[in-house]
Amino acid sequence: MRCEGNNVVRRGSFAGVVGALALVAALMVVPPDTPAANATPVEADTIPVGIGPEFVAVDPASGTLYVTNAGEDTVSAVSATGVKSTIAVGNLPEGLAVDPGTHKVYVANYWSNSVSVIQGTTVTATIPVGKAPYAVAVDPGTHTVYVTNSQGNSVSVINGDTVTTTVPVGRGPYGVAVDPGTHTAYVTNLYDGTLSVINGNAVTRVVGLQEGVTGVAVDSATHFVYAVNPTALKLNVINGAEVSSTNPFGERNPHQLAVDPTTQTIYVTHFYANQVSVISGTTVSGVVSVGYQPIGVTVNPATHAAYVANAGSDTVSMLKEPAGGASVGGDDSAKDFNGDGSADLLARDSSGSLWLYPGNGRGGWLA
């Protein structure tokens, strides 16, 4: 993918297929205006990265942010203090995931049919997988890695630096998410409109959804599984054997999503509207304007900050609850108390003294 002005020109990635499916509907829709007073969180920072960022992951222990730059075949690593490194990987990097126990990062290289393994800022291994790998998820308890092979109709299961199993799934496997409590992986199949449920090394159940289903996420606290469909404009909720669907988005096409398991807040990107919906339960509690063409989104469970990759802006938006938890409008100065451009936190101790905790601009706090 490369960027020309404000237009993203893709190199035939799987995300482009989904864009084509939803394009006709999106072009006929004028996204509704963002409410004057958004519910929390808000866009607290904008982080420049490489060309065409598509997916993002975070190491909760170190606070390091990893971003795939599909337009230049690199990964940006941004430390909690803002130090930025650029790491060369395979051809057309797409999805990625961090193992919080080993601090390894796994990157799906779409055209290279491989997964790059990053430790720190160094590629330590390149693992051959199936055809056109697109999405990655890690089970932190077993250190098992799941990779969707979008043109191979399969999932590669990686242990260590080796593919130990290849699991057949539906047509066009797109997204993948893992429930760490049950060690279950969930795979959305774009063309089948199904959800493959993987336990161990086999599909144990197939859930019928709708053709065109894309992103999937798991709430590890409730074990609910959420999957979005940009063509049907639906949020699917899978609770064990119970499946329900709703459309809380109006006419904004959903694309990818992530869940904060502590707050049960769901973040959904809208590629054509340049927005992120913030969902509580199945109700949109706020809509946040971000950069151009947002795709991937992740949540840092340690800070509750959400990060959104804006493919057309070459940036990542950080979404965070403003100081005091109050809703604010579009003026970020309302939470920047020391004027350094980062959101800060005010707190009062038991003696009545007021303390200022300056934000570091990356989801954490200075002294």
Short mmCIF file of C-alpha atoms in Angstrom, two decimals:
data_model
loop_
_atom_site.label_atom_id
_atom_site.label_comp_id
_atom_site.label_asym_id
_atom_site.label_seq_id
_atom_site.Cartn_x
_atom_site.Cartn_y
_atom_site.Cartn_z
CA MET A 1 0.00 0.00 0.00
CA ARG A 2 1.18 3.52 -0.68
CA CYS A 3 -0.29 6.93 0.13
CA GLU A 4 -0.95 9.60 -2.48
CA GLY A 5 -2.13 12.75 -0.77
CA ASN A 6 -5.14 11.71 1.27
CA ASN A 7 -5.79 8.61 -0.83
CA VAL A 8 -4.52 5.17 0.05
CA VAL A 9 -3.56 2.97 -2.89
CA ARG A 10 -3.49 -0.67 -1.84
CA ARG A 11 -1.32 -3.43 -3.27
CA GLY A 12 -4.02 -6.07 -3.34
CA SER A 13 -4.18 -6.83 0.38
CA PHE A 14 -7.07 -8.72 1.96
CA ALA A 15 -8.31 -5.49 3.55
CA GLY A 16 -8.90 -4.19 0.03
CA VAL A 17 -11.37 -7.01 -0.61
CA VAL A 18 -13.43 -5.94 2.38
CA GLY A 19 -13.25 -2.34 1.23
CA ALA A 20 -14.68 -3.31 -2.12
CA LEU A 21 -17.56 -5.20 -0.49
CA ALA A 22 -18.57 -2.16 1.55
CA LEU A 23 -17.63 0.63 -0.88
CA VAL A 24 -20.96 1.01 -2.69
CA ALA A 25 -22.90 1.34 0.56
CA ALA A 26 -20.33 3.68 2.06
CA LEU A 27 -20.27 6.06 -0.90
CA MET A 28 -24.00 6.57 -0.57
CA VAL A 29 -23.75 7.45 3.10
CA VAL A 30 -22.87 10.76 4.69
CA PRO A 31 -21.61 9.86 8.19
CA PRO A 32 -23.54 11.63 10.94
CA ASP A 33 -21.71 14.39 12.76
CA THR A 34 -19.86 13.47 15.91
CA PRO A 35 -21.87 14.61 18.95
CA ALA A 36 -20.78 17.95 20.36
CA ALA A 37 -19.86 16.31 23.66
CA ASN A 38 -18.33 12.87 23.19
CA ALA A 39 -18.51 10.28 25.91
CA THR A 40 -15.13 9.26 27.23
CA PRO A 41 -12.57 8.45 25.98
CA VAL A 42 -11.26 11.11 23.59
CA GLU A 43 -8.29 11.38 21.25
CA ALA A 44 -5.48 12.27 23.64
CA ASP A 45 -2.51 12.00 21.29
CA THR A 46 -1.54 11.46 17.65
CA ILE A 47 1.63 9.45 17.00
CA PRO A 48 3.39 9.67 13.60
CA VAL A 49 4.53 6.27 12.29
CA GLY A 50 5.46 4.81 8.87
CA ILE A 51 3.59 4.74 5.56
CA GLY A 52 0.19 3.08 5.52
CA PRO A 53 -0.19 1.80 9.10
CA GLU A 54 -2.87 -0.90 9.24
CA PHE A 55 -2.65 -2.79 12.53
CA VAL A 56 -1.38 -2.06 16.01
CA ALA A 57 -0.46 -4.05 19.13
CA VAL A 58 0.94 -3.10 22.52
CA ASP A 59 3.15 -4.83 25.08
CA PRO A 60 1.34 -4.04 28.37
CA ALA A 61 4.44 -4.66 30.51
CA SER A 62 6.78 -2.27 28.69
CA GLY A 63 4.16 0.01 27.15
CA THR A 64 5.84 -0.40 23.74
CA LEU A 65 3.55 0.12 20.76
CA TYR A 66 4.06 -1.89 17.56
CA VAL A 67 2.51 -0.81 14.24
CA THR A 68 2.60 -2.53 10.83
CA ASN A 69 3.40 -0.08 8.03
CA ALA A 70 1.96 -1.85 4.97
CA GLY A 71 3.18 0.86 2.59
CA GLU A 72 6.87 0.36 3.36
CA ASP A 73 7.19 -3.23 4.69
CA THR A 74 8.21 -2.17 8.17
CA VAL A 75 7.03 -2.20 11.77
CA SER A 76 7.24 0.92 13.94
CA ALA A 77 8.12 0.30 17.59
CA VAL A 78 7.31 3.25 19.86
CA SER A 79 8.48 2.97 23.47
CA ALA A 80 6.56 4.33 26.45
CA THR A 81 8.96 7.29 26.49
CA GLY A 82 8.37 8.04 22.80
CA VAL A 83 11.58 6.55 21.37
CA LYS A 84 10.79 5.30 17.87
CA SER A 85 12.44 2.44 15.94
CA THR A 86 11.74 1.13 12.43
CA ILE A 87 12.06 -2.62 11.83
CA ALA A 88 12.17 -4.16 8.35
CA VAL A 89 9.91 -7.22 7.95
CA GLY A 90 8.35 -9.14 5.04
CA ASN A 91 6.27 -8.00 2.07
CA LEU A 92 3.01 -6.25 3.04
CA PRO A 93 2.88 -6.66 6.84
CA GLU A 94 -0.70 -6.78 8.10
CA GLY A 95 -1.87 -8.16 11.46
CA LEU A 96 0.40 -8.53 14.48
CA ALA A 97 0.18 -9.61 18.11
CA VAL A 98 2.34 -9.46 21.24
CA ASP A 99 2.98 -12.34 23.64
CA PRO A 100 3.11 -10.46 26.99
CA GLY A 101 4.99 -13.31 28.67
CA THR A 102 7.87 -13.53 26.21
CA HIS A 103 7.59 -9.98 24.80
CA LYS A 104 7.79 -11.46 21.30
CA VAL A 105 5.87 -9.77 18.50
CA TYR A 106 4.44 -11.86 15.63
CA VAL A 107 3.84 -10.09 12.30
CA ALA A 108 1.88 -11.57 9.35
CA ASN A 109 3.58 -10.78 6.01
CA TYR A 110 0.76 -11.07 3.48
CA TRP A 111 2.72 -11.43 0.23
CA SER A 112 5.70 -13.24 1.78
CA ASN A 113 3.56 -16.06 3.22
CA SER A 114 5.50 -15.73 6.44
CA VAL A 115 5.46 -14.48 10.01
CA SER A 116 8.26 -12.27 11.33
CA VAL A 117 9.15 -12.68 15.02
CA ILE A 118 10.41 -9.50 16.69
CA GLN A 119 12.14 -9.36 20.06
CA GLY A 120 12.65 -5.77 21.13
CA THR A 121 13.60 -4.10 17.84
CA THR A 122 15.20 -7.12 16.13
CA VAL A 123 13.70 -9.78 13.86
CA THR A 124 14.83 -13.05 15.43
CA ALA A 125 13.00 -15.52 13.17
CA THR A 126 10.94 -15.75 9.99
CA ILE A 127 8.38 -18.56 9.98
CA PRO A 128 6.81 -19.87 6.72
CA VAL A 129 3.01 -20.19 7.03
CA GLY A 130 0.09 -20.59 4.63
CA LYS A 131 -0.99 -18.44 1.71
CA ALA A 132 -1.60 -14.72 2.36
CA PRO A 133 -1.45 -14.58 6.18
CA TYR A 134 -3.53 -11.70 7.46
CA ALA A 135 -4.40 -11.70 11.18
CA VAL A 136 -2.53 -12.91 14.28
CA ALA A 137 -3.56 -13.70 17.87
CA VAL A 138 -1.60 -15.07 20.84
CA ASP A 139 -2.73 -17.24 23.75
CA PRO A 140 -0.61 -15.78 26.59
CA GLY A 141 -1.11 -18.82 28.81
CA THR A 142 0.26 -21.37 26.35
CA HIS A 143 2.31 -18.99 24.13
CA THR A 144 0.46 -20.46 21.15
CA VAL A 145 0.15 -18.21 18.09
CA TYR A 146 -2.72 -18.39 15.59
CA VAL A 147 -2.36 -16.97 12.05
CA THR A 148 -5.19 -16.76 9.49
CA ASN A 149 -4.12 -17.76 5.97
CA SER A 150 -6.66 -15.75 4.01
CA GLN A 151 -6.10 -17.44 0.65
CA GLY A 152 -5.34 -20.85 2.12
CA ASN A 153 -8.59 -21.29 4.06
CA SER A 154 -6.59 -22.37 7.08
CA VAL A 155 -5.02 -21.25 10.35
CA SER A 156 -1.34 -21.86 11.10
CA VAL A 157 -0.69 -22.74 14.75
CA ILE A 158 2.78 -21.71 15.93
CA ASN A 159 4.59 -22.90 19.03
CA GLY A 160 8.03 -21.45 19.59
CA ASP A 161 9.29 -20.60 16.12
CA THR A 162 7.64 -23.53 14.34
CA VAL A 163 4.26 -24.23 12.75
CA THR A 164 3.06 -27.31 14.61
CA THR A 165 -0.42 -27.60 13.10
CA THR A 166 -2.42 -26.25 10.18
CA VAL A 167 -6.16 -26.17 10.90
CA PRO A 168 -8.66 -26.05 7.98
CA VAL A 169 -11.37 -23.40 8.49
CA GLY A 170 -13.93 -21.64 6.28
CA ARG A 171 -13.42 -19.64 3.10
CA GLY A 172 -11.46 -16.43 3.47
CA PRO A 173 -10.38 -16.55 7.13
CA TYR A 174 -10.04 -12.92 8.15
CA GLY A 175 -9.88 -12.09 11.86
CA VAL A 176 -8.73 -14.16 14.82
CA ALA A 177 -9.00 -13.67 18.59
CA VAL A 178 -8.15 -15.82 21.59
CA ASP A 179 -9.95 -16.25 24.91
CA PRO A 180 -7.04 -16.76 27.35
CA GLY A 181 -9.33 -18.17 30.04
CA THR A 182 -10.59 -21.06 27.89
CA HIS A 183 -7.65 -21.27 25.44
CA THR A 184 -10.16 -21.05 22.59
CA ALA A 185 -9.45 -19.30 19.30
CA TYR A 186 -12.19 -17.70 17.19
CA VAL A 187 -11.77 -17.13 13.44
CA THR A 188 -14.10 -15.11 11.20
CA ASN A 189 -14.49 -16.47 7.65
CA LEU A 190 -15.25 -13.59 5.30
CA TYR A 191 -16.80 -15.49 2.39
CA ASP A 192 -18.59 -18.20 4.40
CA GLY A 193 -20.05 -15.75 6.87
CA THR A 194 -19.08 -18.10 9.69
CA LEU A 195 -17.07 -18.18 12.90
CA SER A 196 -14.74 -21.17 13.37
CA VAL A 197 -14.15 -22.14 17.02
CA ILE A 198 -10.76 -23.81 17.57
CA ASN A 199 -9.93 -25.81 20.66
CA GLY A 200 -6.58 -27.55 20.72
CA ASN A 201 -5.68 -28.29 17.13
CA ALA A 202 -9.13 -28.67 15.60
CA VAL A 203 -12.34 -26.79 14.81
CA THR A 204 -14.89 -27.94 17.37
CA ARG A 205 -17.79 -25.72 16.34
CA VAL A 206 -18.88 -23.47 13.47
CA VAL A 207 -21.18 -20.54 14.21
CA GLY A 208 -23.28 -19.11 11.38
CA LEU A 209 -23.14 -15.33 11.03
CA GLN A 210 -23.36 -13.39 7.74
CA GLU A 211 -21.17 -13.23 4.64
CA GLY A 212 -18.73 -10.33 4.91
CA VAL A 213 -17.90 -10.70 8.61
CA THR A 214 -14.47 -9.20 9.38
CA GLY A 215 -13.05 -8.22 12.77
CA VAL A 216 -13.42 -10.32 15.91
CA ALA A 217 -12.56 -9.73 19.58
CA VAL A 218 -13.05 -11.57 22.86
CA ASP A 219 -13.89 -10.11 26.26
CA SER A 220 -11.75 -12.31 28.51
CA ALA A 221 -13.76 -11.31 31.59
CA THR A 222 -17.22 -12.27 30.28
CA HIS A 223 -16.08 -14.70 27.52
CA PHE A 224 -18.37 -12.89 25.08
CA VAL A 225 -17.16 -12.90 21.48
CA TYR A 226 -17.83 -9.88 19.27
CA ALA A 227 -17.63 -9.84 15.45
CA VAL A 228 -18.48 -7.01 13.07
CA ASN A 229 -19.79 -7.00 9.52
CA PRO A 230 -19.22 -3.88 7.36
CA THR A 231 -21.65 -4.96 4.63
CA ALA A 232 -24.50 -6.04 6.89
CA LEU A 233 -23.77 -3.18 9.35
CA LYS A 234 -23.92 -5.52 12.32
CA LEU A 235 -22.32 -6.21 15.65
CA ASN A 236 -22.61 -9.94 16.39
CA VAL A 237 -22.49 -11.11 20.01
CA ILE A 238 -21.69 -14.78 20.70
CA ASN A 239 -22.35 -15.86 24.27
CA GLY A 240 -21.71 -19.60 24.38
CA ALA A 241 -24.38 -21.14 22.17
CA GLU A 242 -26.43 -17.93 22.03
CA VAL A 243 -25.86 -15.66 19.03
CA SER A 244 -27.45 -12.25 18.62
CA SER A 245 -26.83 -9.31 16.33
CA THR A 246 -27.62 -5.62 16.35
CA ASN A 247 -26.73 -2.44 14.47
CA PRO A 248 -25.67 0.31 16.88
CA PHE A 249 -23.62 2.09 14.16
CA GLY A 250 -26.33 3.68 12.05
CA GLU A 251 -24.83 3.88 8.55
CA ARG A 252 -21.16 3.86 9.57
CA ASN A 253 -19.53 0.66 8.26
CA PRO A 254 -17.65 -1.17 11.07
CA HIS A 255 -14.30 -2.77 10.22
CA GLN A 256 -12.15 -3.87 13.18
CA LEU A 257 -12.68 -3.89 16.95
CA ALA A 258 -11.02 -4.40 20.32
CA VAL A 259 -12.31 -4.91 23.87
CA ASP A 260 -11.07 -3.60 27.21
CA PRO A 261 -11.78 -6.60 29.51
CA THR A 262 -11.74 -4.47 32.67
CA THR A 263 -14.29 -1.87 31.60
CA GLN A 264 -16.08 -4.04 28.97
CA THR A 265 -15.67 -1.12 26.56
CA ILE A 266 -15.61 -2.01 22.87
CA TYR A 267 -13.81 0.13 20.28
CA VAL A 268 -14.89 -0.21 16.63
CA THR A 269 -13.14 1.47 13.69
CA HIS A 270 -15.07 2.98 10.78
CA PHE A 271 -12.74 3.12 7.77
CA TYR A 272 -14.86 5.40 5.57
CA ALA A 273 -16.14 7.70 8.33
CA ASN A 274 -12.70 8.31 9.93
CA GLN A 275 -14.23 7.57 13.32
CA VAL A 276 -14.20 5.10 16.19
CA SER A 277 -17.37 4.03 18.00
CA VAL A 278 -17.10 3.51 21.75
CA ILE A 279 -19.60 0.84 22.83
CA SER A 280 -20.89 -0.12 26.26
CA GLY A 281 -22.80 -3.37 26.08
CA THR A 282 -24.30 -3.07 22.60
CA THR A 283 -24.95 0.69 22.76
CA VAL A 284 -22.70 3.36 21.25
CA SER A 285 -21.83 5.71 24.12
CA GLY A 286 -19.58 7.95 22.05
CA VAL A 287 -18.06 8.51 18.62
CA VAL A 288 -14.48 9.78 18.34
CA SER A 289 -13.05 11.36 15.19
CA VAL A 290 -9.56 10.05 14.44
CA GLY A 291 -7.20 10.11 11.45
CA TYR A 292 -7.90 9.19 7.84
CA GLN A 293 -8.97 5.60 7.09
CA PRO A 294 -8.67 3.92 10.52
CA ILE A 295 -8.26 0.13 10.40
CA GLY A 296 -6.70 -1.74 13.32
CA VAL A 297 -7.36 -1.01 16.98
CA THR A 298 -6.00 -2.42 20.23
CA VAL A 299 -6.30 -1.73 23.96
CA ASN A 300 -3.52 -1.59 26.53
CA PRO A 301 -5.11 -3.36 29.54
CA ALA A 302 -2.57 -1.79 31.89
CA THR A 303 -3.51 1.82 31.05
CA HIS A 304 -6.93 1.34 29.35
CA ALA A 305 -5.67 3.45 26.43
CA ALA A 306 -6.85 2.41 22.97
CA TYR A 307 -4.66 2.81 19.88
CA VAL A 308 -6.00 3.18 16.33
CA ALA A 309 -3.93 2.78 13.14
CA ASN A 310 -4.91 5.46 10.59
CA ALA A 311 -3.84 4.03 7.22
CA GLY A 312 -4.41 7.23 5.24
CA SER A 313 -2.78 9.60 7.74
CA ASP A 314 0.37 7.61 8.60
CA THR A 315 -0.49 8.04 12.28
CA VAL A 316 -1.79 6.21 15.33
CA SER A 317 -4.48 7.87 17.47
CA MET A 318 -4.37 7.25 21.21
CA LEU A 319 -7.80 7.30 22.85
CA LYS A 320 -7.91 7.79 26.60
CA GLU A 321 -10.38 8.84 29.25
CA PRO A 322 -9.92 12.54 30.09
CA ALA A 323 -8.89 13.66 33.57
CA GLY A 324 -11.65 13.18 36.14
CA GLY A 325 -13.55 10.84 33.81
CA ALA A 326 -15.72 13.69 32.56
CA SER A 327 -16.95 13.88 28.98
CA VAL A 328 -15.47 16.71 26.95
CA GLY A 329 -15.91 18.07 23.48
CA GLY A 330 -13.31 18.38 20.76
CA ASP A 331 -10.98 20.73 22.69
CA ASP A 332 -8.08 18.62 24.00
CA SER A 333 -6.78 21.58 26.04
CA ALA A 334 -9.44 20.73 28.64
CA LYS A 335 -7.23 17.87 29.88
CA ASP A 336 -3.77 19.27 29.11
CA PHE A 337 -3.13 21.08 32.39
CA ASN A 338 0.58 21.93 31.92
CA GLY A 339 0.43 22.95 28.28
CA ASP A 340 2.85 20.32 26.93
CA GLY A 341 0.36 18.82 24.46
CA SER A 342 -0.30 15.59 26.43
CA ALA A 343 -3.32 14.67 28.53
CA ASP A 344 -2.67 14.93 32.28
CA LEU A 345 -4.31 13.63 35.46
CA LEU A 346 -5.40 15.60 38.53
CA ALA A 347 -5.92 13.80 41.84
CA ARG A 348 -6.62 14.92 45.42
CA ASP A 349 -5.18 12.99 48.38
CA SER A 350 -6.78 12.38 51.78
CA SER A 351 -5.25 15.57 53.20
CA GLY A 352 -6.92 17.66 50.52
CA SER A 353 -3.74 18.38 48.52
CA LEU A 354 -4.16 18.48 44.74
CA TRP A 355 -1.57 16.57 42.70
CA LEU A 356 -0.74 16.87 39.01
CA TYR A 357 0.43 13.74 37.19
CA PRO A 358 1.75 14.90 33.77
CA GLY A 359 0.98 12.53 30.91
CA ASN A 360 3.88 11.15 28.88
CA GLY A 361 1.84 11.17 25.66
CA ARG A 362 1.94 7.37 25.35
CA GLY A 363 -0.74 6.27 27.79
CA GLY A 364 1.38 6.53 30.96
CA TRP A 365 2.33 9.13 33.52
CA LEU A 366 5.45 11.07 34.48
CA ALA A 367 6.38 11.73 38.14
#
